[in-house]
mmCIF file of C-alpha atoms in Angstrom:
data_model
loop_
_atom_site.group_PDB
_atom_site.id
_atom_site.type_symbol
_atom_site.label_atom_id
_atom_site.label_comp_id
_atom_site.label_asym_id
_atom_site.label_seq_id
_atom_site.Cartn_x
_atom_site.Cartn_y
_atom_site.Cartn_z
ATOM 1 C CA UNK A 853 -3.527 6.630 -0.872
ATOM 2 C CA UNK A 854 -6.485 4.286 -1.103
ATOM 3 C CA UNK A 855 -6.421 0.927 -2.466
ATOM 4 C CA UNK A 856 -8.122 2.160 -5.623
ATOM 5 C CA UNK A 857 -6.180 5.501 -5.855
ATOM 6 C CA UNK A 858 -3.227 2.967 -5.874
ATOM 7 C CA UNK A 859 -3.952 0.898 -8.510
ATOM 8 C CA UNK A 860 -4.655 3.708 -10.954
ATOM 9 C CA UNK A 861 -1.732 5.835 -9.852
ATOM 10 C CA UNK A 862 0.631 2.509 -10.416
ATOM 11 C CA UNK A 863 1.663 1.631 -13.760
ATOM 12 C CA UNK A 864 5.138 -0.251 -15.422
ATOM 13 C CA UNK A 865 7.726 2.197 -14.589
ATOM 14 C CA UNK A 866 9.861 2.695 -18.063
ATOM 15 C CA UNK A 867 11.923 5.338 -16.332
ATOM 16 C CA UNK A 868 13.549 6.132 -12.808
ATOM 17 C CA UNK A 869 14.625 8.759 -11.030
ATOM 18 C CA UNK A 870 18.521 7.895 -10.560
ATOM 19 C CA UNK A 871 18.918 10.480 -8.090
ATOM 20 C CA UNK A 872 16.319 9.245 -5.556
ATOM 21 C CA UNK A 873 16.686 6.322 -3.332
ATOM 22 C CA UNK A 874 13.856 4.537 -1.126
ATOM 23 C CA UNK A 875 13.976 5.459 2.567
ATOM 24 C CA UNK A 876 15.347 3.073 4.790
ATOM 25 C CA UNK A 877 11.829 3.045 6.807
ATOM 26 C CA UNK A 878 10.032 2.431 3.490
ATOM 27 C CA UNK A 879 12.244 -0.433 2.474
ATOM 28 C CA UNK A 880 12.073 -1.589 5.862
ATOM 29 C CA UNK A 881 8.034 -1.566 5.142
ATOM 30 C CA UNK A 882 8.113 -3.491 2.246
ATOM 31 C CA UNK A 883 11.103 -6.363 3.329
ATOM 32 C CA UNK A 884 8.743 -7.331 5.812
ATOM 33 C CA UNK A 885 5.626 -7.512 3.180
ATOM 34 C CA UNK A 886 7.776 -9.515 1.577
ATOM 35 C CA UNK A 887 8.187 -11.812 4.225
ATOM 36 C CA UNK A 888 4.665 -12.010 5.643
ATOM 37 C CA UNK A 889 3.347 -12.414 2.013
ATOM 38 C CA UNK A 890 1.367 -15.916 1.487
ATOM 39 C CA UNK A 891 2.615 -18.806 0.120
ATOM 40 C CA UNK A 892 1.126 -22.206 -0.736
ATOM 41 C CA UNK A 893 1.502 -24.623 2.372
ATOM 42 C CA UNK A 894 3.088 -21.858 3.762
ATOM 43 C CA UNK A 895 6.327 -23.031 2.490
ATOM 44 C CA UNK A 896 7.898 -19.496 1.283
ATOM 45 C CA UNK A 897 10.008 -21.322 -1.147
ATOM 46 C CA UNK A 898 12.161 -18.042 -2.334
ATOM 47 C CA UNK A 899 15.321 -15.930 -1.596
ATOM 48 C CA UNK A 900 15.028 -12.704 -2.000
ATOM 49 C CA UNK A 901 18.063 -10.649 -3.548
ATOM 50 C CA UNK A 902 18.237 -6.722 -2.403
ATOM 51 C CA UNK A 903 20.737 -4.897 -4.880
ATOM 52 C CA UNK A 904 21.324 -1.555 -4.107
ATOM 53 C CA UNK A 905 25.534 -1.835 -5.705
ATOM 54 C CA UNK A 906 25.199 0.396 -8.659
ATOM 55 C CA UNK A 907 28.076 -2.085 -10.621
ATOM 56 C CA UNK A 908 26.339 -5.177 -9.759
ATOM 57 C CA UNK A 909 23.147 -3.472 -11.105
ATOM 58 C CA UNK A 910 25.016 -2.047 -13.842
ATOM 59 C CA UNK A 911 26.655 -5.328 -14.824
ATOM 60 C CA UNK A 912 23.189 -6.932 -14.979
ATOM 61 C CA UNK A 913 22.084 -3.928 -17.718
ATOM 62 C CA UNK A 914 23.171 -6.577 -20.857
ATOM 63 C CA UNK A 915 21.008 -9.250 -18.932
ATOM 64 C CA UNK A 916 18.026 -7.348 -19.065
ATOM 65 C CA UNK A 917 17.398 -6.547 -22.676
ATOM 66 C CA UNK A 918 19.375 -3.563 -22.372
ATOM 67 C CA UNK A 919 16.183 -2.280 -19.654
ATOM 68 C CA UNK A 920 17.916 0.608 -17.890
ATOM 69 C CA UNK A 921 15.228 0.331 -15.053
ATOM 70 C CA UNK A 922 17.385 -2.117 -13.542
ATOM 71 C CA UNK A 923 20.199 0.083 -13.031
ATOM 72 C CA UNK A 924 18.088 3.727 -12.462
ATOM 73 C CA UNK A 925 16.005 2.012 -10.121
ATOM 74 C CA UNK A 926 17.096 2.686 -6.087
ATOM 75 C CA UNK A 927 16.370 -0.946 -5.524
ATOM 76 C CA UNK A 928 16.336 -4.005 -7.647
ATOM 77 C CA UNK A 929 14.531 -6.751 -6.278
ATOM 78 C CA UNK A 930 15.715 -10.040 -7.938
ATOM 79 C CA UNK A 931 13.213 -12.808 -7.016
ATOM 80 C CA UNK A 932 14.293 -16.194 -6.896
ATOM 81 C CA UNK A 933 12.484 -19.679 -5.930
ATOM 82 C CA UNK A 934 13.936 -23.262 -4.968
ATOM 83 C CA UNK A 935 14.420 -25.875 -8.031
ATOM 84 C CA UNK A 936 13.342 -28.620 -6.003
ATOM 85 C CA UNK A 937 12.147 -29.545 -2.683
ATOM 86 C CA UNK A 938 13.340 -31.558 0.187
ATOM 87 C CA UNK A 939 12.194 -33.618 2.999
ATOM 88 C CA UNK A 940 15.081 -31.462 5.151
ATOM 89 C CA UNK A 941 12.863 -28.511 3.682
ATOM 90 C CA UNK A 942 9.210 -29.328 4.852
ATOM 91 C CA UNK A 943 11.298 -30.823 7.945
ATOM 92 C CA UNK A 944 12.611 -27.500 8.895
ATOM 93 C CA UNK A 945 9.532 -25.279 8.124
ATOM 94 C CA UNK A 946 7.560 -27.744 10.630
ATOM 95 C CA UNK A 947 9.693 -27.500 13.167
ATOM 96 C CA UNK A 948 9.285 -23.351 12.720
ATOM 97 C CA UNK A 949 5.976 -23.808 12.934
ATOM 98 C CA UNK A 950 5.662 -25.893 16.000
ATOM 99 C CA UNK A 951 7.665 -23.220 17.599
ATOM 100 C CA UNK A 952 5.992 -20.422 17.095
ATOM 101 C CA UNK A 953 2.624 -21.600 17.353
ATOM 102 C CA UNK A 954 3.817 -23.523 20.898
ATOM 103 C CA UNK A 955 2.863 -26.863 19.430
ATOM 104 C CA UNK A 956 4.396 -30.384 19.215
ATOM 105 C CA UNK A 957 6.021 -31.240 15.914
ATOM 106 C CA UNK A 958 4.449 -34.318 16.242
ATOM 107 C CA UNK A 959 1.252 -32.820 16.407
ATOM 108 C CA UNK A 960 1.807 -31.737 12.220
ATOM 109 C CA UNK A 961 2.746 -34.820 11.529
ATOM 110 C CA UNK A 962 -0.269 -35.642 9.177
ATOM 111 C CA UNK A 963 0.095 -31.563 7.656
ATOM 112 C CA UNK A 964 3.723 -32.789 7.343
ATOM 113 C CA UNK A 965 2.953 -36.069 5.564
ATOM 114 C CA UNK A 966 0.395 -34.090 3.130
ATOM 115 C CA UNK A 967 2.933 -31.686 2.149
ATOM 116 C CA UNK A 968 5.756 -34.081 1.248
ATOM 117 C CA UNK A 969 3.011 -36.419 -0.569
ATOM 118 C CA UNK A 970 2.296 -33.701 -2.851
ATOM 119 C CA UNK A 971 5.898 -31.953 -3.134
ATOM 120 C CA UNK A 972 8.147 -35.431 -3.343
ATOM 121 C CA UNK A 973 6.606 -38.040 -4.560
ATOM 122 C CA UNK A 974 3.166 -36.607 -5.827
ATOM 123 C CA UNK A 975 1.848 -35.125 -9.143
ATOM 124 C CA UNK A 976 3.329 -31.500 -8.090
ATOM 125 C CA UNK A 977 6.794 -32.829 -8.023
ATOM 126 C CA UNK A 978 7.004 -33.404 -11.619
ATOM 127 C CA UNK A 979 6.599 -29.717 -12.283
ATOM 128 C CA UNK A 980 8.510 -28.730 -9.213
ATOM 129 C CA UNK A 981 10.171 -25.385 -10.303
ATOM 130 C CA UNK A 982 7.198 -24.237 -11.903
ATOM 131 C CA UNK A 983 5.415 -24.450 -8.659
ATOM 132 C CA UNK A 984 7.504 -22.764 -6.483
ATOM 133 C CA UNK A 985 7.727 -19.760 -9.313
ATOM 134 C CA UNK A 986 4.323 -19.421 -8.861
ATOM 135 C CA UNK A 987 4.704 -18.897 -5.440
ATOM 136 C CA UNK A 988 7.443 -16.127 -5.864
ATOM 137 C CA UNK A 989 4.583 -14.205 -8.517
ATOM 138 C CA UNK A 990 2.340 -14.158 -5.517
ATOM 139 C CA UNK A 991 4.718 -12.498 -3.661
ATOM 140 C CA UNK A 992 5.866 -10.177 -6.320
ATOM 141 C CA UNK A 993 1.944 -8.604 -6.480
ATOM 142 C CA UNK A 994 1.993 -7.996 -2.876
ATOM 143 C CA UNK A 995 5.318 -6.301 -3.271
ATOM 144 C CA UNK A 996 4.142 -4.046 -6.199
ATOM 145 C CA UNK A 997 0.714 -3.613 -4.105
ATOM 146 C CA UNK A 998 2.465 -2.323 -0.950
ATOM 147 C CA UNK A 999 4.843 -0.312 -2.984
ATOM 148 C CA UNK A 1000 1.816 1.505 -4.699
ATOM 149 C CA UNK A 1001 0.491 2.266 -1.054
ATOM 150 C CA UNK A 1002 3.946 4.103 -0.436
ATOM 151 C CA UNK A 1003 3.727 6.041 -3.715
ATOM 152 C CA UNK A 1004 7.188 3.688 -4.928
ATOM 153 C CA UNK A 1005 6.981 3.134 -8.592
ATOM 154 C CA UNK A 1006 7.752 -0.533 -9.679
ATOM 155 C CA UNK A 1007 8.076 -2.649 -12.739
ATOM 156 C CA UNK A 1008 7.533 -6.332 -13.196
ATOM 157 C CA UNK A 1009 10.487 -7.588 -15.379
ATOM 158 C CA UNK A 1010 10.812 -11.496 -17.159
ATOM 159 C CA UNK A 1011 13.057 -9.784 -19.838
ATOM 160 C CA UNK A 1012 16.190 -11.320 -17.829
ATOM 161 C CA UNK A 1013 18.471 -13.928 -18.257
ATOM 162 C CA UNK A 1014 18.008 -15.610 -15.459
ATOM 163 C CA UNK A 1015 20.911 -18.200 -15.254
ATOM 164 C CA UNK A 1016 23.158 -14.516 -15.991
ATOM 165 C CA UNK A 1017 21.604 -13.518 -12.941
ATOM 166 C CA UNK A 1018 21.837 -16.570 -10.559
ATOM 167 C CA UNK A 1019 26.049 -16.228 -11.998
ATOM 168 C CA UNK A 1020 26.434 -12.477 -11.152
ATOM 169 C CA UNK A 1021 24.315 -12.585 -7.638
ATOM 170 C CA UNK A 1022 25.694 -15.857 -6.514
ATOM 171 C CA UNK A 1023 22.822 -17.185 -6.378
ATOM 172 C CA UNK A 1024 22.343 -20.222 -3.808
ATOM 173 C CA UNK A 1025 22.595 -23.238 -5.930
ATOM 174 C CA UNK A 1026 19.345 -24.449 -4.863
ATOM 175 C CA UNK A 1027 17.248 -21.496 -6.098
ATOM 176 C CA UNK A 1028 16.653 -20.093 -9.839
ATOM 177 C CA UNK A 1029 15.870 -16.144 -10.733
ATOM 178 C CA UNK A 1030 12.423 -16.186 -11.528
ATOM 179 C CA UNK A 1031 12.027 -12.360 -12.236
ATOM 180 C CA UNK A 1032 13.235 -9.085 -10.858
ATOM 181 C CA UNK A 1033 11.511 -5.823 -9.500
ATOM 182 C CA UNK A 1034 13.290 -2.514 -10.181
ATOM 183 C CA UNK A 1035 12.044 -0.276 -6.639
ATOM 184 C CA UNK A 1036 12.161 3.485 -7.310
ATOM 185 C CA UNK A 1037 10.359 6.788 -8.181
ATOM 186 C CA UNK A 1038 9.428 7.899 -11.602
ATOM 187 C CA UNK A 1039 11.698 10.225 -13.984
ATOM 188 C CA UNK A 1040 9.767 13.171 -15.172
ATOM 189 C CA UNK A 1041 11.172 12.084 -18.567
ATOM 190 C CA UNK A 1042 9.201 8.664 -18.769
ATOM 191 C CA UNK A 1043 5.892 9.745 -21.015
ATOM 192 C CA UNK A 1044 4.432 6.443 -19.779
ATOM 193 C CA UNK A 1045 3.346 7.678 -16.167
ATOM 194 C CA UNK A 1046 0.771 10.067 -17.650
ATOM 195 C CA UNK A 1047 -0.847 7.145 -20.046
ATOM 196 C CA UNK A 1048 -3.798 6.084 -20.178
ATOM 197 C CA UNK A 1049 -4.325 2.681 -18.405
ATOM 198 C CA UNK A 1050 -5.787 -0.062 -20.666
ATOM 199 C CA UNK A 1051 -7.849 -2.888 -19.056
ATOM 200 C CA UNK A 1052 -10.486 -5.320 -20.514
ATOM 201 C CA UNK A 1053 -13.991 -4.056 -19.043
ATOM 202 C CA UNK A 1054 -15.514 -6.083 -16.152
ATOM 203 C CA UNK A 1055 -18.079 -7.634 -18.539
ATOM 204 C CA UNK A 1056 -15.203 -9.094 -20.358
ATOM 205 C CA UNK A 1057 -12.709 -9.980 -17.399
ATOM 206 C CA UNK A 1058 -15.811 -11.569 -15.366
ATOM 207 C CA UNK A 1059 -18.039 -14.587 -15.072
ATOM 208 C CA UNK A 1060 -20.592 -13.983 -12.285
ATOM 209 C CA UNK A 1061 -21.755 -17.934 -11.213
ATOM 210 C CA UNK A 1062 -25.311 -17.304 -9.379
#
């Protein structure tokens, strides 16, 4: 589909299709999205949880305001972001990127510098966790986007618990659930796919600066 066939075709999926699972090839598709998906600094400061275990998703059911999408779906994306950030952090992702773009590490010293004088010890590092949730929300719209392209309904989801779901997934100590994904297809059942989409016109949403 086109971008704009996409977007209209997409909409909060209230009800999946139990019986149909995501190709491998597909999820393939969009793990890497995920990955390549743009990030302030660059940083990527997430882990991304996969759950296809149909207990672990079940068990997660009573964390989710009783949402059955999270269970239904094929695949249940749980997003998560760090809680703070590190000079071992920045330290690592520079020497990444030194690697793969075949330049010194001393050569990023000053990018290196700017990032931890923001991230440590500037006015971003009060409101760390908030930052690097932001970051994760960037990825999640490129997820949903891509997913859209591949005809795979979605649904955004911040009616979790998260600290229930950093207990059940083990999640690393040093990341927080921001928000989870359910990946799947559309029950004939769920009356929402066939309503009308409401958005604010583009005289409302817009302010043209000329």
């Amino acid at each position: 589909m086109d971008l704009m066939k996409s977007l209209t075709w997409r909409y909060a999926t209230k009800a999946f299709d139990p019986e149909r699972k995501i190709s491998e090839t597909d999820i393939n598709t969009l793990r890497e999205v995920m990955r390549l998906a743009p990030s302030s600094f660059g940083l990527q400061p997430w882990k991304i949880y996969m759950v296809t275990n149909q207990q672990v998703k079940e068990s997660l059911v009573v964390h989710s305001w009783n949402q059955r999408q999270v269970v239904d779906c094929s695949h249940l994306v749980v997003l998560t972001s760090l809680k703070s950030m590190t000079a071992e952090y920045i330290q690592n992702f520079i020497k990444l990127l030194a690697s793969e773009r075949g330049v010194s590490a001393e050569s990023l010293a000053p990018y290196q510098g700017m990032m931890e004088g923001a991230l440590l010890g500037g006015g971003m590092a009060k409101d760390l966790g908030a930052w690097t949730a932001r970051q994760a929300y960037i990825l999640m719209g490129f997820l949903m986007m891509a997913a859209a392209e591949l005809e795979i309904d979605s649904c955004p989801m911040e009616g979790i618990i998260p600290a229930e779901f950093d207990r059940i997934l083990g999640v690393d100590d040093a990341y927080a659930t921001v928000a989870a994904v359910p990946l799947g297809y559309r029950s004939q059942d769920d009356k929402y796919a066939t309503a009308q989409k409401v958005r604010f016109s583009a005289e409302q949403v817009f302010v043209d600066i000329v």
